[in-house]
Amino acid sequence: MVLLKSLSLGFLSAAFVLAALALLLRLLENRLTFYPWHEFESLPEDFGLDYEEIRLCPAAGATVHGWYFRPRETEAPVLLLCHGNAGNISHRLEWLAPFIRSGLGAVLFDYRGYGLSSGKPGEIAFREDALAVWEFLTLRKGIPPRNLVVIGRSLGGAPASWLAGERESRCLVLEGVFGQGKEMAAKLFGFLPVHLVMKNRWEIARSLKRVAVPVLIIHGTRDEVVPFRLGERLAAQSDPSRVTFWPVEGGGHLDLDQLLGEEYYQRILKFIRGA
């Protein structure tokens, strides 16, 4: 009897500790997910790029700040970039500049809570912010949805794939993404059932089922942040008639432009123009 009581107390104690850890992680989820920077490291003029500063209101009490780069020609594709969970739009200028110089247009925007955007970040907030930018481009700038290229890098793949499934676009490009948020939770927290208490689900695989346009998924084989197997699995679970998977040998997390140089940009441009 004493042994049974000891075992019962042991199981109860373990269950209590796990529950307490799960609750703590739930409370800290946003701090563990979002790493916004408010100061800019550079500006478009540092790269010789002409732009228009924009401010949008996706929801009450929230503003979205961004930079709009006009396409060289009226019918040229326009990129709508959903960036990852850290930094701000200034950290994406070096990556973007070659696309602008090739004649494409683009919008770089910060989710609420990032850069000069106000409000609190979150999965729903990310979606609303991306949608506000889509509406800005189509309704205020008069850009045909057929010319819009939605791009999601890292965590930005979640709002990007959601947007491409909800609104018309030319194509979708995803780089360094996963299929479900619980896959990343398992990578970070191992045996802890963190996914059971996550507020933000980040269901990229589910969103892709609603995307009707061509999709390009790019992933480095040595990605240390989002393991290559997650991007490979996402591509394998998707419709092969719409989804093209581009594994980059030796590539890390979002460093493929630096690794491949001109090849990186030319291959993406070829995909966009052929979509």
mmCIF file of C-alpha atoms in Angstrom:
data_model
loop_
_atom_site.group_PDB
_atom_site.id
_atom_site.type_symbol
_atom_site.label_atom_id
_atom_site.label_comp_id
_atom_site.label_asym_id
_atom_site.label_seq_id
_atom_site.Cartn_x
_atom_site.Cartn_y
_atom_site.Cartn_z
ATOM 1 C CA MET A 1 0.000 0.000 0.000
ATOM 2 C CA VAL A 2 2.811 2.375 0.877
ATOM 3 C CA LEU A 3 4.432 1.657 -2.494
ATOM 4 C CA LEU A 4 1.162 2.320 -4.344
ATOM 5 C CA LYS A 5 0.677 5.599 -2.492
ATOM 6 C CA SER A 6 4.233 6.632 -3.313
ATOM 7 C CA LEU A 7 3.733 5.814 -6.988
ATOM 8 C CA SER A 8 0.438 7.703 -7.065
ATOM 9 C CA LEU A 9 2.023 10.736 -5.454
ATOM 10 C CA GLY A 10 4.888 10.505 -7.911
ATOM 11 C CA PHE A 11 2.565 10.439 -10.917
ATOM 12 C CA LEU A 12 0.501 13.306 -9.517
ATOM 13 C CA SER A 13 3.616 15.355 -8.876
ATOM 14 C CA ALA A 14 4.901 14.711 -12.393
ATOM 15 C CA ALA A 15 1.514 15.600 -13.877
ATOM 16 C CA PHE A 16 1.408 18.802 -11.826
ATOM 17 C CA VAL A 17 4.898 19.815 -12.962
ATOM 18 C CA LEU A 18 4.049 19.149 -16.618
ATOM 19 C CA ALA A 19 0.793 21.091 -16.318
ATOM 20 C CA ALA A 20 2.602 24.001 -14.663
ATOM 21 C CA LEU A 21 5.250 24.023 -17.401
ATOM 22 C CA ALA A 22 2.576 23.924 -20.104
ATOM 23 C CA LEU A 23 0.746 26.842 -18.484
ATOM 24 C CA LEU A 24 3.976 28.811 -18.173
ATOM 25 C CA LEU A 25 4.788 28.224 -21.834
ATOM 26 C CA ARG A 26 1.270 29.333 -22.777
ATOM 27 C CA LEU A 27 1.796 32.574 -20.878
ATOM 28 C CA LEU A 28 5.224 33.076 -22.447
ATOM 29 C CA GLU A 29 4.244 31.952 -25.959
ATOM 30 C CA ASN A 30 4.341 35.385 -27.550
ATOM 31 C CA ARG A 31 7.689 36.232 -25.957
ATOM 32 C CA LEU A 32 9.122 32.969 -27.244
ATOM 33 C CA THR A 33 7.698 33.496 -30.740
ATOM 34 C CA PHE A 34 8.021 37.165 -31.639
ATOM 35 C CA TYR A 35 11.284 39.123 -31.637
ATOM 36 C CA PRO A 36 10.445 42.554 -33.060
ATOM 37 C CA TRP A 37 12.999 45.299 -33.612
ATOM 38 C CA HIS A 38 11.837 48.903 -33.588
ATOM 39 C CA GLU A 39 14.914 50.707 -34.881
ATOM 40 C CA PHE A 40 15.818 50.554 -38.571
ATOM 41 C CA GLU A 41 19.313 49.473 -39.563
ATOM 42 C CA SER A 42 18.968 50.956 -43.043
ATOM 43 C CA LEU A 43 16.518 52.732 -45.348
ATOM 44 C CA PRO A 44 15.589 52.174 -49.014
ATOM 45 C CA GLU A 45 17.648 55.180 -50.112
ATOM 46 C CA ASP A 46 20.739 53.423 -48.766
ATOM 47 C CA PHE A 47 20.210 50.918 -51.589
ATOM 48 C CA GLY A 48 19.294 53.548 -54.175
ATOM 49 C CA LEU A 49 15.618 52.546 -54.156
ATOM 50 C CA ASP A 50 12.707 54.936 -54.692
ATOM 51 C CA TYR A 51 9.740 54.257 -52.441
ATOM 52 C CA GLU A 52 6.551 55.523 -50.863
ATOM 53 C CA GLU A 53 6.014 55.290 -47.125
ATOM 54 C CA ILE A 54 2.657 53.780 -46.201
ATOM 55 C CA ARG A 55 0.586 53.465 -43.031
ATOM 56 C CA LEU A 56 -2.480 51.232 -42.904
ATOM 57 C CA CYS A 57 -5.110 50.488 -40.244
ATOM 58 C CA PRO A 58 -5.885 46.749 -40.279
ATOM 59 C CA ALA A 59 -7.864 46.856 -37.015
ATOM 60 C CA ALA A 60 -8.882 49.222 -34.232
ATOM 61 C CA GLY A 61 -5.850 50.341 -32.257
ATOM 62 C CA ALA A 62 -3.375 48.896 -34.745
ATOM 63 C CA THR A 63 -1.324 50.402 -37.558
ATOM 64 C CA VAL A 64 0.873 48.807 -40.190
ATOM 65 C CA HIS A 65 3.874 50.703 -41.494
ATOM 66 C CA GLY A 66 5.636 49.804 -44.703
ATOM 67 C CA TRP A 67 7.419 50.824 -47.892
ATOM 68 C CA TYR A 68 5.888 50.570 -51.342
ATOM 69 C CA PHE A 69 8.164 50.211 -54.374
ATOM 70 C CA ARG A 70 6.438 51.001 -57.663
ATOM 71 C CA PRO A 71 7.041 48.510 -60.512
ATOM 72 C CA ARG A 72 9.010 49.778 -63.493
ATOM 73 C CA GLU A 73 6.189 48.842 -65.872
ATOM 74 C CA THR A 74 2.447 48.793 -65.211
ATOM 75 C CA GLU A 75 2.043 45.055 -65.785
ATOM 76 C CA ALA A 76 5.177 43.969 -63.914
ATOM 77 C CA PRO A 77 4.679 41.613 -60.942
ATOM 78 C CA VAL A 78 4.534 43.136 -57.466
ATOM 79 C CA LEU A 79 5.894 41.255 -54.449
ATOM 80 C CA LEU A 80 3.987 41.189 -51.167
ATOM 81 C CA LEU A 81 6.490 39.957 -48.590
ATOM 82 C CA CYS A 82 5.488 38.469 -45.242
ATOM 83 C CA HIS A 83 8.760 38.409 -43.311
ATOM 84 C CA GLY A 84 9.772 36.181 -40.417
ATOM 85 C CA ASN A 85 9.374 36.535 -36.665
ATOM 86 C CA ALA A 86 12.447 38.670 -35.921
ATOM 87 C CA GLY A 87 13.740 42.108 -36.878
ATOM 88 C CA ASN A 88 11.806 44.486 -39.117
ATOM 89 C CA ILE A 89 11.537 45.541 -42.755
ATOM 90 C CA SER A 90 14.943 47.223 -42.767
ATOM 91 C CA HIS A 91 16.547 43.789 -42.425
ATOM 92 C CA ARG A 92 14.893 42.673 -45.686
ATOM 93 C CA LEU A 93 16.137 45.480 -47.934
ATOM 94 C CA GLU A 94 19.336 43.767 -49.048
ATOM 95 C CA TRP A 95 17.331 40.658 -49.986
ATOM 96 C CA LEU A 96 14.699 42.711 -51.827
ATOM 97 C CA ALA A 97 16.915 45.143 -53.767
ATOM 98 C CA PRO A 98 17.812 42.793 -56.682
ATOM 99 C CA PHE A 99 14.116 42.129 -57.340
ATOM 100 C CA ILE A 100 13.389 45.868 -57.492
ATOM 101 C CA ARG A 101 16.347 46.478 -59.793
ATOM 102 C CA SER A 102 15.007 43.783 -62.117
ATOM 103 C CA GLY A 103 11.847 45.876 -62.593
ATOM 104 C CA LEU A 104 9.457 44.290 -60.111
ATOM 105 C CA GLY A 105 7.403 46.256 -57.621
ATOM 106 C CA ALA A 106 7.049 45.320 -53.960
ATOM 107 C CA VAL A 107 5.719 46.115 -50.529
ATOM 108 C CA LEU A 108 7.731 45.568 -47.384
ATOM 109 C CA PHE A 109 5.550 45.869 -44.299
ATOM 110 C CA ASP A 110 5.967 45.273 -40.599
ATOM 111 C CA TYR A 111 3.406 43.342 -38.618
ATOM 112 C CA ARG A 112 1.866 45.216 -35.729
ATOM 113 C CA GLY A 113 4.383 45.495 -32.898
ATOM 114 C CA TYR A 114 7.338 45.451 -35.316
ATOM 115 C CA GLY A 115 9.271 48.468 -36.591
ATOM 116 C CA LEU A 116 6.978 51.507 -36.651
ATOM 117 C CA SER A 117 3.776 49.432 -36.645
ATOM 118 C CA SER A 118 1.650 49.593 -33.504
ATOM 119 C CA GLY A 119 -0.382 46.925 -31.732
ATOM 120 C CA LYS A 120 0.344 43.397 -30.553
ATOM 121 C CA PRO A 121 1.539 40.590 -32.846
ATOM 122 C CA GLY A 122 -0.229 37.256 -33.126
ATOM 123 C CA GLU A 123 -1.355 34.727 -35.712
ATOM 124 C CA ILE A 124 -4.668 36.463 -36.450
ATOM 125 C CA ALA A 125 -2.952 39.854 -36.385
ATOM 126 C CA PHE A 126 -0.392 38.633 -38.947
ATOM 127 C CA ARG A 127 -3.229 37.568 -41.253
ATOM 128 C CA GLU A 128 -5.112 40.840 -40.869
ATOM 129 C CA ASP A 129 -1.959 42.842 -41.535
ATOM 130 C CA ALA A 130 -1.164 40.886 -44.705
ATOM 131 C CA LEU A 131 -4.755 41.290 -45.890
ATOM 132 C CA ALA A 132 -4.601 45.051 -45.288
ATOM 133 C CA VAL A 133 -1.533 45.224 -47.542
ATOM 134 C CA TRP A 134 -3.261 43.148 -50.244
ATOM 135 C CA GLU A 135 -6.215 45.556 -50.133
ATOM 136 C CA PHE A 136 -3.876 48.549 -50.288
ATOM 137 C CA LEU A 137 -2.248 47.208 -53.442
ATOM 138 C CA THR A 138 -5.425 46.136 -55.225
ATOM 139 C CA LEU A 139 -7.895 48.818 -54.117
ATOM 140 C CA ARG A 140 -5.738 51.900 -53.611
ATOM 141 C CA LYS A 141 -2.937 51.282 -56.082
ATOM 142 C CA GLY A 142 -5.127 49.541 -58.647
ATOM 143 C CA ILE A 143 -2.766 46.614 -59.117
ATOM 144 C CA PRO A 144 -4.544 43.590 -60.613
ATOM 145 C CA PRO A 145 -4.463 40.631 -58.197
ATOM 146 C CA ARG A 146 -3.062 38.575 -61.080
ATOM 147 C CA ASN A 147 0.127 40.641 -60.783
ATOM 148 C CA LEU A 148 0.628 40.040 -57.058
ATOM 149 C CA VAL A 149 3.258 37.568 -55.895
ATOM 150 C CA VAL A 150 2.795 36.553 -52.258
ATOM 151 C CA ILE A 151 6.052 35.604 -50.543
ATOM 152 C CA GLY A 152 6.428 34.101 -47.075
ATOM 153 C CA ARG A 153 9.797 33.510 -45.446
ATOM 154 C CA SER A 154 10.153 31.462 -42.254
ATOM 155 C CA LEU A 155 7.193 32.205 -39.934
ATOM 156 C CA GLY A 156 5.908 34.600 -42.606
ATOM 157 C CA GLY A 157 4.917 31.499 -44.549
ATOM 158 C CA ALA A 158 1.837 31.228 -42.324
ATOM 159 C CA PRO A 159 0.178 34.576 -43.165
ATOM 160 C CA ALA A 160 1.423 34.313 -46.754
ATOM 161 C CA SER A 161 -0.123 30.893 -47.401
ATOM 162 C CA TRP A 162 -3.326 31.957 -45.641
ATOM 163 C CA LEU A 163 -3.561 35.099 -47.786
ATOM 164 C CA ALA A 164 -2.901 33.175 -51.009
ATOM 165 C CA GLY A 165 -5.728 30.817 -50.077
ATOM 166 C CA GLU A 166 -8.179 33.613 -49.296
ATOM 167 C CA ARG A 167 -7.414 36.170 -52.005
ATOM 168 C CA GLU A 168 -6.429 36.083 -55.659
ATOM 169 C CA SER A 169 -2.755 36.320 -56.600
ATOM 170 C CA ARG A 170 -0.324 35.290 -59.312
ATOM 171 C CA CYS A 171 1.655 32.742 -57.290
ATOM 172 C CA LEU A 172 3.033 31.928 -53.858
ATOM 173 C CA VAL A 173 6.703 31.583 -52.891
ATOM 174 C CA LEU A 174 7.648 30.048 -49.532
ATOM 175 C CA GLU A 175 11.174 29.838 -48.144
ATOM 176 C CA GLY A 176 12.376 28.076 -45.000
ATOM 177 C CA VAL A 177 8.889 27.153 -43.777
ATOM 178 C CA PHE A 178 7.240 24.286 -41.886
ATOM 179 C CA GLY A 179 3.832 22.633 -42.171
ATOM 180 C CA GLN A 180 2.433 23.117 -38.671
ATOM 181 C CA GLY A 181 3.405 25.097 -35.610
ATOM 182 C CA LYS A 182 3.388 21.964 -33.473
ATOM 183 C CA GLU A 183 6.324 20.623 -35.511
ATOM 184 C CA MET A 184 8.430 23.566 -34.399
ATOM 185 C CA ALA A 185 7.154 23.208 -30.826
ATOM 186 C CA ALA A 186 8.320 19.586 -30.816
ATOM 187 C CA LYS A 187 11.741 20.669 -32.096
ATOM 188 C CA LEU A 188 12.111 23.304 -29.387
ATOM 189 C CA PHE A 189 10.510 21.581 -26.399
ATOM 190 C CA GLY A 190 10.897 17.878 -27.097
ATOM 191 C CA PHE A 191 8.529 15.633 -25.143
ATOM 192 C CA LEU A 192 6.512 18.476 -23.597
ATOM 193 C CA PRO A 193 3.013 18.555 -25.202
ATOM 194 C CA VAL A 194 3.302 22.282 -25.847
ATOM 195 C CA HIS A 195 1.111 22.101 -28.949
ATOM 196 C CA LEU A 196 -1.896 21.306 -26.746
ATOM 197 C CA VAL A 197 -1.792 24.778 -25.178
ATOM 198 C CA MET A 198 -0.541 26.867 -28.114
ATOM 199 C CA LYS A 199 -2.690 29.890 -28.959
ATOM 200 C CA ASN A 200 -1.104 30.293 -32.380
ATOM 201 C CA ARG A 201 -1.326 27.203 -34.589
ATOM 202 C CA TRP A 202 0.531 28.340 -37.742
ATOM 203 C CA GLU A 203 -1.188 25.786 -40.010
ATOM 204 C CA ILE A 204 0.672 26.322 -43.282
ATOM 205 C CA ALA A 205 -0.097 22.844 -44.631
ATOM 206 C CA ARG A 206 -3.820 23.381 -44.112
ATOM 207 C CA SER A 207 -3.725 26.800 -45.778
ATOM 208 C CA LEU A 208 -1.908 25.383 -48.807
ATOM 209 C CA LYS A 209 -4.875 23.126 -49.540
ATOM 210 C CA ARG A 210 -6.881 26.266 -50.350
ATOM 211 C CA VAL A 211 -4.226 27.792 -52.614
ATOM 212 C CA ALA A 212 -5.110 27.429 -56.298
ATOM 213 C CA VAL A 213 -2.103 29.232 -57.817
ATOM 214 C CA PRO A 214 1.392 27.812 -58.471
ATOM 215 C CA VAL A 215 3.542 27.440 -55.343
ATOM 216 C CA LEU A 216 7.329 27.345 -55.025
ATOM 217 C CA ILE A 217 8.756 25.969 -51.763
ATOM 218 C CA ILE A 218 12.470 26.615 -51.193
ATOM 219 C CA HIS A 219 14.475 25.078 -48.357
ATOM 220 C CA GLY A 220 18.150 24.754 -47.480
ATOM 221 C CA THR A 221 19.302 21.239 -46.616
ATOM 222 C CA ARG A 222 21.291 22.564 -43.640
ATOM 223 C CA ASP A 223 18.647 24.866 -42.217
ATOM 224 C CA GLU A 224 19.439 25.105 -38.502
ATOM 225 C CA VAL A 225 16.222 26.920 -37.553
ATOM 226 C CA VAL A 226 13.489 25.137 -39.513
ATOM 227 C CA PRO A 227 14.806 21.626 -40.263
ATOM 228 C CA PHE A 228 14.917 20.661 -43.922
ATOM 229 C CA ARG A 229 12.721 17.614 -43.291
ATOM 230 C CA LEU A 230 9.808 19.901 -42.350
ATOM 231 C CA GLY A 231 9.905 21.766 -45.651
ATOM 232 C CA GLU A 232 10.392 18.510 -47.533
ATOM 233 C CA ARG A 233 7.404 16.973 -45.730
ATOM 234 C CA LEU A 234 5.247 20.007 -46.493
ATOM 235 C CA ALA A 235 6.055 19.737 -50.192
ATOM 236 C CA ALA A 236 5.415 15.972 -50.203
ATOM 237 C CA GLN A 237 1.985 16.490 -48.620
ATOM 238 C CA SER A 238 1.003 19.131 -51.185
ATOM 239 C CA ASP A 239 -0.500 18.810 -54.658
ATOM 240 C CA PRO A 240 2.435 18.087 -57.032
ATOM 241 C CA SER A 241 0.551 19.642 -59.942
ATOM 242 C CA ARG A 242 0.719 23.035 -58.211
ATOM 243 C CA VAL A 243 3.718 22.815 -55.889
ATOM 244 C CA THR A 244 7.374 22.883 -56.939
ATOM 245 C CA PHE A 245 9.985 21.990 -54.329
ATOM 246 C CA TRP A 246 13.483 23.439 -54.619
ATOM 247 C CA PRO A 247 15.953 21.935 -52.116
ATOM 248 C CA VAL A 248 19.156 23.968 -51.915
ATOM 249 C CA GLU A 249 22.133 21.794 -51.031
ATOM 250 C CA GLY A 250 24.146 23.237 -48.155
ATOM 251 C CA GLY A 251 21.756 26.122 -47.617
ATOM 252 C CA GLY A 252 20.907 27.384 -44.138
ATOM 253 C CA HIS A 253 17.981 29.435 -42.887
ATOM 254 C CA LEU A 254 17.161 32.351 -45.199
ATOM 255 C CA ASP A 255 20.739 32.640 -46.443
ATOM 256 C CA LEU A 256 20.103 31.125 -49.859
ATOM 257 C CA ASP A 257 20.382 34.455 -51.679
ATOM 258 C CA GLN A 258 23.883 34.866 -50.240
ATOM 259 C CA LEU A 259 24.821 31.267 -50.997
ATOM 260 C CA LEU A 260 23.590 31.177 -54.603
ATOM 261 C CA GLY A 261 23.799 34.826 -55.613
ATOM 262 C CA GLU A 262 22.333 35.554 -59.049
ATOM 263 C CA GLU A 263 21.088 31.973 -59.473
ATOM 264 C CA TYR A 264 18.735 32.444 -56.524
ATOM 265 C CA TYR A 265 17.092 35.530 -58.010
ATOM 266 C CA GLN A 266 16.961 34.251 -61.581
ATOM 267 C CA ARG A 267 15.281 31.008 -60.583
ATOM 268 C CA ILE A 268 12.608 32.787 -58.542
ATOM 269 C CA LEU A 269 12.057 35.333 -61.327
ATOM 270 C CA LYS A 270 11.670 32.510 -63.835
ATOM 271 C CA PHE A 271 9.042 30.880 -61.624
ATOM 272 C CA ILE A 272 7.162 34.170 -61.186
ATOM 273 C CA ARG A 273 7.155 34.981 -64.892
ATOM 274 C CA GLY A 274 6.015 31.487 -65.778
ATOM 275 C CA ALA A 275 3.177 31.410 -63.245
#
